[in-house]
Amino acid sequence: MFLGQNLLAWLVLALGASMAAGSLAAVLRPREQRRDPGDLDRAPLLRSLLYALIGLAAALWALASLLA
């Protein structure tokens, strides 16, 4: 099997960690200039934090699956 028996756990770890990091980066470092007049000044705080928590939970679950 490609990349071993734990391919799904590795993919969930990668996607969850990137989801958490990207959502936190959007909150902590908003864009300085808007490209389009319809763009938001900054990312919605509650939604971004919720997505970061979901990504963190997925990454931790995958990491626990890999270590167990």
Coordinates of C-alpha atoms in Angstrom, one line a residue:
M1 CA 0.0 0.0 0.0
F2 CA 1.2 3.5 -0.8
L3 CA 2.8 5.2 2.3
G4 CA 2.0 2.2 4.5
Q5 CA -1.0 1.1 6.5
N6 CA -1.7 4.5 8.1
L7 CA -2.2 6.7 5.1
L8 CA -5.6 8.0 6.2
A9 CA -4.2 9.0 9.7
W10 CA -1.3 10.8 8.0
L11 CA -3.7 12.7 5.7
V12 CA -6.0 13.7 8.5
L13 CA -3.0 14.9 10.5
A14 CA -1.7 17.0 7.6
L15 CA -5.1 18.5 6.8
G16 CA -6.1 19.1 10.4
A17 CA -2.8 20.8 11.2
S18 CA -3.0 23.0 8.1
M19 CA -6.6 23.9 8.8
A20 CA -5.7 25.0 12.3
A21 CA -2.5 26.9 11.2
G22 CA -4.3 28.6 8.4
S23 CA -7.2 29.7 10.4
L24 CA -5.0 31.1 13.2
A25 CA -2.8 32.9 10.7
A26 CA -5.9 34.5 9.2
V27 CA -6.9 35.9 12.6
L28 CA -3.4 36.9 13.8
R29 CA -2.1 38.4 10.5
P30 CA -4.9 39.9 8.4
R31 CA -4.1 41.2 4.9
E32 CA -2.8 44.8 4.7
Q33 CA -4.5 45.6 1.5
R34 CA -7.7 44.4 0.0
R35 CA -7.6 43.0 -3.5
D36 CA -11.3 43.4 -4.2
P37 CA -13.8 45.9 -2.8
G38 CA -16.0 43.0 -1.7
D39 CA -13.2 41.5 0.5
L40 CA -13.5 41.6 4.3
D41 CA -11.1 43.8 6.3
R42 CA -10.3 40.8 8.5
A43 CA -11.3 37.2 8.9
P44 CA -14.5 36.5 11.0
L45 CA -13.1 35.8 14.5
L46 CA -15.6 33.2 15.8
R47 CA -15.7 31.2 12.6
S48 CA -11.9 31.2 12.3
L49 CA -11.4 30.1 15.9
L50 CA -14.0 27.3 15.4
Y51 CA -12.2 26.1 12.3
A52 CA -8.9 26.2 14.2
L53 CA -10.4 24.1 17.0
I54 CA -11.8 21.6 14.6
G55 CA -8.5 21.3 12.8
L56 CA -6.6 20.9 16.1
A57 CA -9.0 18.2 17.2
A58 CA -8.6 16.3 13.9
A59 CA -4.8 16.6 14.1
L60 CA -4.6 15.4 17.7
W61 CA -6.9 12.5 17.0
A62 CA -4.8 11.5 14.0
L63 CA -1.6 11.8 16.1
A64 CA -3.1 9.7 18.8
S65 CA -4.1 7.1 16.2
L66 CA -0.6 7.0 14.8
L67 CA 1.1 6.7 18.3
A68 CA -1.3 4.0 19.5

